[in-house]
Short mmCIF file of C-alpha atoms and ligand atoms in Angstrom, two decimals:
data_model
loop_
_atom_site.label_atom_id
_atom_site.label_comp_id
_atom_site.label_asym_id
_atom_site.label_seq_id
_atom_site.Cartn_x
_atom_site.Cartn_y
_atom_site.Cartn_z
CA UNK A 258 12.39 11.29 -22.17
CA UNK A 259 16.15 11.87 -21.92
CA UNK A 260 18.14 8.70 -21.49
CA UNK A 261 21.60 9.60 -20.22
CA UNK A 262 24.45 7.23 -21.00
CA UNK A 263 28.09 6.89 -19.90
CA UNK A 264 29.33 9.48 -22.39
CA UNK A 265 26.85 12.08 -21.04
CA UNK A 266 27.92 11.58 -17.42
CA UNK A 267 30.95 12.95 -15.58
CA UNK A 268 32.34 10.32 -13.17
CA UNK A 269 34.34 12.96 -11.22
CA UNK A 270 31.79 13.67 -8.42
CA UNK A 271 32.64 10.24 -6.97
CA UNK A 272 36.39 10.81 -7.04
CA UNK A 273 37.78 10.78 -3.53
CA UNK A 274 34.34 10.16 -2.07
CA UNK A 275 33.85 7.10 0.11
CA UNK A 276 30.56 5.27 -0.47
CA UNK A 277 28.91 3.26 2.33
CA UNK A 278 26.52 0.58 1.11
CA UNK A 279 24.13 -0.39 3.91
CA UNK A 280 23.04 -4.00 3.41
CA UNK A 281 24.62 -6.81 1.46
CA UNK A 282 21.54 -8.47 -0.01
CA UNK A 283 20.26 -8.56 -3.54
CA UNK A 284 21.06 -4.95 -4.49
CA UNK A 285 23.74 -4.27 -1.86
CA UNK A 286 26.00 -7.04 -3.08
CA UNK A 287 25.62 -6.11 -6.76
CA UNK A 288 26.05 -2.38 -6.25
CA UNK A 289 29.02 -2.74 -3.88
CA UNK A 290 30.85 -5.08 -6.26
CA UNK A 291 30.10 -2.95 -9.33
CA UNK A 292 31.34 0.16 -7.49
CA UNK A 293 34.54 -1.62 -6.46
CA UNK A 294 35.16 -2.79 -10.02
CA UNK A 295 34.53 0.81 -11.21
CA UNK A 296 37.35 1.96 -8.91
CA UNK A 297 35.14 3.61 -6.26
CA UNK A 298 36.16 3.59 -2.57
CA UNK A 299 33.38 1.47 -1.07
CA UNK A 300 32.65 0.08 2.38
CA UNK A 301 29.76 -2.26 3.18
CA UNK A 302 27.94 -1.33 6.40
CA UNK A 303 26.53 -4.34 8.27
CA UNK A 304 24.91 -5.05 11.62
CA UNK A 305 27.02 -6.68 14.32
CA UNK A 306 27.02 -10.47 13.83
CA UNK A 307 25.81 -10.24 10.23
CA UNK A 308 26.27 -13.44 8.30
CA UNK A 309 27.09 -11.32 5.24
CA UNK A 310 30.41 -10.07 6.64
CA UNK A 311 32.42 -13.12 5.59
CA UNK A 312 30.76 -13.21 2.18
CA UNK A 313 31.47 -9.53 1.48
CA UNK A 314 35.04 -9.73 2.72
CA UNK A 315 35.78 -12.85 0.70
CA UNK A 316 34.54 -10.95 -2.37
CA UNK A 317 37.29 -8.42 -1.64
CA UNK A 318 35.09 -5.74 -0.06
CA UNK A 319 35.84 -3.76 3.04
CA UNK A 320 33.17 -4.06 5.74
CA UNK A 321 32.37 -2.10 8.90
CA UNK A 322 29.59 -1.82 11.43
CA UNK A 323 26.75 0.33 10.06
CA UNK A 324 27.52 3.32 12.30
CA UNK A 325 31.25 3.31 11.46
CA UNK A 326 30.61 2.90 7.73
CA UNK A 327 28.19 5.85 7.78
CA UNK A 328 30.54 8.07 9.77
CA UNK A 329 33.37 7.38 7.30
CA UNK A 330 31.40 8.09 4.12
CA UNK A 331 30.41 11.10 2.02
CA UNK A 332 27.69 9.07 0.35
CA UNK A 333 25.47 6.50 2.09
CA UNK A 334 23.24 4.16 0.07
CA UNK A 335 20.26 2.55 1.82
CA UNK A 336 20.14 -1.04 0.55
CA UNK A 337 18.51 -2.79 3.47
CA UNK A 338 14.86 -3.88 2.93
CA UNK A 339 12.47 -0.93 2.51
CA UNK A 340 10.47 -1.70 5.63
CA UNK A 341 13.64 -1.36 7.77
CA UNK A 342 14.55 2.10 6.44
CA UNK A 343 12.58 4.05 9.04
CA UNK A 344 14.44 2.54 12.01
CA UNK A 345 17.74 2.33 10.14
CA UNK A 346 17.65 6.02 9.19
CA UNK A 347 16.83 6.98 12.77
CA UNK A 348 19.84 4.93 13.90
CA UNK A 349 22.30 6.44 11.38
CA UNK A 350 21.16 10.07 11.34
CA UNK A 351 23.55 11.16 14.11
CA UNK A 352 26.49 9.63 12.22
CA UNK A 353 25.66 11.17 8.84
CA UNK A 354 28.21 13.88 8.09
CA UNK A 355 26.99 17.43 7.56
CA UNK A 356 26.35 17.86 3.81
CA UNK A 357 26.68 14.14 3.05
CA UNK A 358 24.52 12.44 0.44
CA UNK A 359 21.92 9.75 1.02
CA UNK A 360 20.98 7.43 -1.84
CA UNK A 361 18.13 4.99 -2.43
CA UNK A 362 17.33 2.36 -5.05
CA UNK A 363 13.58 2.67 -4.55
CA UNK A 364 11.48 5.76 -3.91
CA UNK A 365 9.17 4.08 -1.39
CA UNK A 366 10.61 5.03 1.98
CA UNK A 367 10.91 8.72 1.12
CA UNK A 368 7.65 8.93 -0.89
CA UNK A 369 5.64 7.40 1.95
CA UNK A 370 7.41 9.24 4.77
CA UNK A 371 9.33 6.35 6.40
CA UNK A 372 12.47 8.47 5.99
CA UNK A 373 12.48 12.26 6.35
CA UNK A 374 16.07 13.19 5.58
CA UNK A 375 17.81 16.01 7.39
CA UNK A 376 17.77 19.32 5.47
CA UNK A 377 21.57 19.49 4.99
CA UNK A 378 21.70 16.18 3.08
CA UNK A 379 21.63 15.62 -0.65
CA UNK A 380 19.05 12.91 -1.35
CA UNK A 381 18.88 10.97 -4.61
CA UNK A 382 17.62 7.74 -6.10
CA UNK A 383 19.14 5.43 -8.68
CA UNK A 384 16.65 2.59 -9.10
CA UNK A 385 17.91 -0.21 -11.38
CA UNK A 386 14.92 -1.78 -13.11
CA UNK A 387 15.68 -5.39 -12.26
CA UNK A 388 17.17 -7.66 -9.62
CA UNK A 389 20.66 -7.27 -8.20
CA UNK A 390 21.79 -10.61 -9.61
CA UNK A 391 21.15 -9.30 -13.13
CA UNK A 392 22.67 -5.89 -12.32
CA UNK A 393 25.88 -7.67 -11.35
CA UNK A 394 25.99 -10.20 -14.20
CA UNK A 395 25.25 -7.52 -16.83
CA UNK A 396 28.06 -5.38 -15.41
CA UNK A 397 30.46 -8.33 -15.60
CA UNK A 398 29.50 -8.85 -19.25
CA UNK A 399 30.35 -5.19 -20.00
CA UNK A 400 26.65 -4.33 -20.21
CA UNK A 401 24.31 -2.48 -17.87
CA UNK A 402 20.75 -2.29 -16.59
CA UNK A 403 18.46 0.64 -17.26
CA UNK A 404 17.65 2.69 -14.15
CA UNK A 405 15.41 5.55 -13.08
CA UNK A 406 17.07 8.41 -11.23
CA UNK A 407 15.84 11.40 -9.29
CA UNK A 408 16.93 14.06 -6.85
CA UNK A 409 14.64 14.68 -3.90
CA UNK A 410 16.80 17.14 -2.02
CA UNK A 411 19.70 19.21 -3.36
CA UNK A 412 21.26 20.76 -0.28
CA UNK A 413 24.77 21.22 -1.68
CA UNK A 414 23.98 21.92 -5.34
CA UNK A 415 25.87 18.72 -6.26
CA UNK A 416 23.10 16.14 -5.88
CA UNK A 417 22.36 15.83 -9.61
CA UNK A 418 25.93 15.18 -10.86
CA UNK A 419 26.55 12.88 -7.89
CA UNK A 420 23.42 10.82 -8.59
CA UNK A 421 24.42 10.42 -12.23
CA UNK A 422 28.03 9.53 -11.38
CA UNK A 423 26.68 6.89 -8.97
CA UNK A 424 24.38 5.44 -11.63
CA UNK A 425 27.31 5.32 -14.03
CA UNK A 426 29.57 3.59 -11.50
CA UNK A 427 27.07 0.76 -10.89
CA UNK A 428 26.89 0.23 -14.66
CA UNK A 429 23.46 1.70 -15.38
CA UNK A 430 24.87 4.39 -17.69
CA UNK A 431 25.79 1.64 -20.15
CA UNK A 432 22.07 0.99 -20.71
CA UNK A 433 20.66 4.41 -19.81
CA UNK A 434 19.55 6.53 -16.86
CA UNK A 435 16.07 7.94 -17.22
CA UNK A 436 14.89 10.92 -15.15
CA UNK A 437 11.94 10.29 -12.81
CA UNK A 438 10.94 11.27 -9.27
CA UNK A 439 10.76 9.36 -5.99
CA UNK A 440 6.95 9.49 -6.15
CA UNK A 441 6.64 8.37 -9.77
CA UNK A 442 9.12 5.50 -9.37
CA UNK A 443 7.62 4.29 -6.09
CA UNK A 444 4.01 4.42 -7.28
CA UNK A 445 4.71 2.81 -10.68
CA UNK A 446 6.91 0.11 -9.12
CA UNK A 447 4.36 -0.81 -6.44
CA UNK A 448 1.61 -0.82 -9.06
CA UNK A 449 3.61 -3.17 -11.27
CA UNK A 450 4.43 -5.50 -8.35
CA UNK A 451 0.80 -5.81 -7.40
CA UNK A 452 -1.09 -5.66 -10.67
CA UNK A 453 1.24 -6.71 -13.48
CA UNK A 454 4.51 -8.64 -13.62
CA UNK A 455 4.89 -9.92 -10.06
CA UNK A 456 1.24 -10.07 -8.94
CA UNK A 457 -1.05 -10.26 -11.96
CA UNK A 458 1.01 -12.52 -14.22
CA UNK A 459 1.66 -15.35 -11.70
CA UNK A 460 -2.01 -15.37 -10.67
CA UNK A 461 -2.99 -15.58 -14.35
CA UNK A 462 -0.66 -18.57 -14.78
CA UNK A 463 -2.08 -20.28 -11.69
CA UNK A 464 -5.68 -19.63 -12.79
CA UNK A 465 -4.91 -21.03 -16.25
CA UNK A 466 -3.24 -24.13 -14.78
CA UNK A 467 -6.16 -24.76 -12.41
CA UNK A 468 -8.72 -24.25 -15.19
CA UNK A 469 -7.04 -26.82 -17.44
CA UNK A 470 -6.62 -29.36 -14.62
CA UNK A 471 -10.28 -28.92 -13.60
CA UNK A 472 -11.13 -29.53 -17.27
CA UNK A 473 -9.38 -32.94 -17.20
CA UNK A 474 -5.95 -31.97 -18.59
CA UNK A 475 -2.97 -33.59 -16.84
CA UNK A 476 -1.06 -31.30 -14.45
CA UNK A 477 2.15 -31.76 -16.46
CA UNK A 478 0.54 -30.68 -19.74
CA UNK A 479 -1.26 -27.82 -17.98
CA UNK A 480 2.05 -26.69 -16.49
CA UNK A 481 3.90 -26.83 -19.81
CA UNK A 482 1.15 -24.87 -21.57
CA UNK A 483 0.43 -22.23 -18.96
CA UNK A 484 3.75 -21.73 -17.20
CA UNK A 485 6.49 -23.36 -19.27
CA UNK A 486 6.10 -21.02 -22.24
CA UNK A 487 6.37 -17.80 -20.25
CA UNK A 488 10.08 -17.32 -20.87
CA UNK A 489 9.51 -17.60 -24.64
CA UNK A 490 7.10 -14.67 -24.72
CA UNK A 491 9.26 -12.70 -22.28
CA UNK A 492 12.29 -13.13 -24.55
CA UNK A 493 10.31 -12.22 -27.66
CA UNK A 494 8.85 -9.08 -26.08
CA UNK A 495 12.27 -8.11 -24.74
CA UNK A 496 13.91 -8.44 -28.15
CA UNK A 497 11.10 -7.36 -30.53
CA UNK A 498 8.39 -5.58 -28.51
CA UNK A 499 4.74 -6.71 -28.32
CA UNK A 500 4.06 -5.99 -32.02
CA UNK A 501 7.19 -7.94 -33.08
CA UNK A 502 6.29 -10.82 -30.75
CA UNK A 503 2.89 -11.15 -32.45
CA UNK A 504 4.53 -11.29 -35.87
CA UNK A 505 6.94 -13.99 -34.70
CA UNK A 506 4.30 -16.48 -33.56
CA UNK A 507 2.10 -18.73 -35.72
CA UNK A 508 -1.12 -17.38 -37.24
CA UNK A 509 -2.97 -19.81 -34.97
CA UNK A 510 -1.38 -18.38 -31.83
CA UNK A 511 -1.75 -14.81 -33.08
CA UNK A 512 -5.47 -15.17 -33.84
CA UNK A 513 -6.05 -16.97 -30.53
CA UNK A 514 -4.25 -14.17 -28.70
CA UNK A 515 -6.29 -11.53 -30.53
CA UNK A 516 -9.62 -13.17 -29.70
CA UNK A 517 -8.79 -14.36 -26.19
CA UNK A 518 -6.58 -11.65 -24.66
CA UNK A 519 -9.18 -8.92 -24.48
CA UNK A 520 -11.81 -11.37 -23.18
CA UNK A 521 -9.61 -12.05 -20.18
CA UNK A 522 -8.22 -8.55 -19.61
CA UNK A 523 -11.44 -6.61 -20.02
CA UNK A 524 -12.66 -3.29 -18.60
CA UNK A 525 -13.32 -4.81 -15.17
CA UNK A 526 -9.63 -5.74 -14.94
CA UNK A 527 -8.64 -2.21 -15.99
CA UNK A 528 -10.98 -0.84 -13.30
CA UNK A 529 -9.31 -2.99 -10.63
CA UNK A 530 -5.90 -1.84 -11.89
CA UNK A 531 -7.02 1.76 -11.42
CA UNK A 532 -8.16 0.82 -7.88
CA UNK A 533 -4.70 -0.62 -7.13
CA UNK A 534 -3.00 2.57 -8.35
CA UNK A 535 -5.32 4.75 -6.29
CA UNK A 536 -4.70 2.69 -3.15
CA UNK A 537 -0.92 2.71 -3.71
CA UNK A 538 -0.98 6.51 -4.01
CA UNK A 539 -3.06 6.80 -0.84
CA UNK A 540 -0.32 4.91 1.06
CA UNK A 541 -2.38 1.78 1.76
CA UNK A 542 0.37 -0.58 0.63
CA UNK A 543 3.04 1.28 2.62
CA UNK A 544 0.86 0.72 5.74
CA UNK A 545 0.52 -2.99 4.86
CA UNK A 546 4.30 -3.28 4.52
CA UNK A 547 4.91 -1.72 7.93
CA UNK A 548 2.26 -3.98 9.46
CA UNK A 549 3.82 -7.04 7.86
CA UNK A 550 7.21 -6.26 9.39
CA UNK A 551 5.59 -5.61 12.78
CA UNK A 552 3.90 -9.06 12.65
CA UNK A 553 7.23 -10.80 11.98
CA UNK A 554 6.33 -11.33 8.30
CA UNK A 555 3.53 -13.74 9.30
CA UNK A 556 1.52 -13.44 6.07
CA UNK A 557 4.57 -13.74 3.83
CA UNK A 558 5.88 -16.83 5.65
CA UNK A 559 2.47 -18.53 5.43
CA UNK A 560 2.08 -17.72 1.72
CA UNK A 561 5.61 -19.00 0.96
CA UNK A 562 4.92 -22.30 2.73
CA UNK A 563 1.58 -22.76 0.94
CA UNK A 564 3.04 -21.95 -2.49
CA UNK A 565 5.69 -24.66 -2.14
CA UNK A 566 3.14 -27.48 -1.97
CA UNK A 567 0.52 -26.57 -4.57
CA UNK A 568 -0.38 -29.01 -7.40
CA UNK A 569 1.31 -26.57 -9.78
CA UNK A 570 4.62 -26.81 -7.88
CA UNK A 571 4.30 -30.59 -7.67
CA UNK A 572 3.85 -30.74 -11.46
CA UNK A 573 6.91 -28.52 -11.93
CA UNK A 574 9.03 -30.77 -9.71
CA UNK A 575 7.88 -33.92 -11.56
CA UNK A 576 8.78 -32.32 -14.90
CA UNK A 577 12.21 -31.41 -13.51
CA UNK A 578 12.63 -35.01 -12.30
CA UNK A 579 12.97 -34.22 -8.61
CA UNK A 580 10.02 -36.22 -7.46
CA UNK A 581 7.08 -33.89 -6.75
CA UNK A 582 4.19 -36.02 -5.48
N1 NAP B 266 15.69 -6.94 -4.80
C1 NAP B 266 16.10 -6.21 -5.83
O1 NAP B 266 16.81 -6.70 -6.70
C2 NAP B 266 15.78 -4.75 -5.94
C3 NAP B 266 15.61 -4.16 -7.21
C4 NAP B 266 15.48 -2.76 -7.26
C5 NAP B 266 15.48 -2.01 -6.09
N2 NAP B 266 15.59 -2.66 -4.88
C6 NAP B 266 15.63 -1.85 -3.66
O2 NAP B 266 16.90 -2.04 -3.06
C7 NAP B 266 16.77 -1.97 -1.63
C8 NAP B 266 17.33 -3.23 -1.01
O3 NAP B 266 16.49 -4.32 -1.39
P1 NAP B 266 17.06 -5.81 -1.42
O4 NAP B 266 16.00 -6.66 -2.00
O5 NAP B 266 18.41 -5.82 -2.04
O6 NAP B 266 17.20 -6.08 0.14
P2 NAP B 266 17.61 -7.43 0.86
O7 NAP B 266 18.28 -8.36 -0.10
O8 NAP B 266 16.43 -7.97 1.62
O9 NAP B 266 18.67 -6.86 1.93
C9 NAP B 266 19.29 -7.72 2.82
C10 NAP B 266 20.45 -7.01 3.49
O10 NAP B 266 19.95 -5.94 4.31
C11 NAP B 266 20.50 -6.09 5.62
N3 NAP B 266 19.56 -5.62 6.64
C12 NAP B 266 18.33 -6.11 6.91
N4 NAP B 266 17.78 -5.41 7.92
C13 NAP B 266 18.69 -4.48 8.29
C14 NAP B 266 18.71 -3.48 9.29
N5 NAP B 266 17.66 -3.29 10.09
N6 NAP B 266 19.82 -2.72 9.41
C15 NAP B 266 20.88 -2.91 8.59
N7 NAP B 266 20.93 -3.84 7.62
C16 NAP B 266 19.85 -4.61 7.49
C17 NAP B 266 20.73 -7.57 5.77
O11 NAP B 266 21.65 -7.71 6.79
P3 NAP B 266 22.19 -9.13 7.34
O12 NAP B 266 23.33 -9.43 6.41
O13 NAP B 266 22.61 -8.79 8.73
O14 NAP B 266 21.06 -10.09 7.25
C18 NAP B 266 21.25 -7.93 4.38
O15 NAP B 266 22.64 -7.65 4.27
C19 NAP B 266 15.30 -1.73 -1.36
O16 NAP B 266 15.08 -0.35 -1.27
C20 NAP B 266 14.61 -2.29 -2.61
O17 NAP B 266 13.35 -1.74 -2.87
C21 NAP B 266 15.73 -3.99 -4.78
#
């Protein structure tokens, strides 16, 4: 795998090109500010009445209504939520200049057909592998966040150098830009969200907490054991890898991990992971996401409300001294 870094990338394709960032949320804010600090001509495109206008302008960014930002730009980056891309693209297509470029930070909306870009457009992805808050703070520390990049459509012959120059300008070239495709990035990212870091790990923590509490352990101790140590292993794996993490812990913990880990994550878990990947590839999750938006995010709102009042959250608040009951 080739990891391209700043020195491998020509910044020139962005020279004199205005970039419109659509959306000023997690990624939009970070990417717009990083571009500005890299000397790129950037405008943030927002809906009329957007509460983000004041915030973006007080951070020194130029803002415009979505349609005006798009019409003024040679490169338009879609940083509104994925489930809005279908309608947003339909709205902006008439304003997109002939031969302009359209960029994404996630492969989902193109991979699953929410957006079918016009044939004259260059279409690329630079997908930072982490949240916008970290993308911004790493940039400010002179560091960067690794990203996957891909070209889906090369109408002008310039899509590849433009994608790389964009990745460099948001700081990802400092850590490395790794070649992928919209499909690979979207499928692997959705798989991870559901089965591993964002879906599997929290459910494992909750199941562990509930098992200990049901076994007579106090919620506070159960929380400290099952949830409170997560950042320690994350930091160790980040800095030393899984093999190095195992060498850094006590023999007791290492032997326990060796005996217990494969009992919990056995072949049935691997089978269900394969099911998740198959369903992602078949577009089942993309349908769920569209349905969720259509329902006004009913399921997400309900789950958020329930999660705030679980015994696990109450234990966390008591440990933090803010009175969980
Ligand atoms: N979250 C991450 O850190 C992360 C990491 C990697 C990749 N990504 C990708 O980055 C993209 C953006 O995700 P995000 O989490 O940053 O989004 P987000 O924070 O939810 O985006 C919110 C912004 O989008 C605007 N917006 C919402 N609906 C819109 C619409 N219909 N038309 C125009 N603007 C609209 C909002 O406008 P208002 O100001 O008017 O409310 C707000 O400024 C997605 O493709 C996502 O997969 C995200």
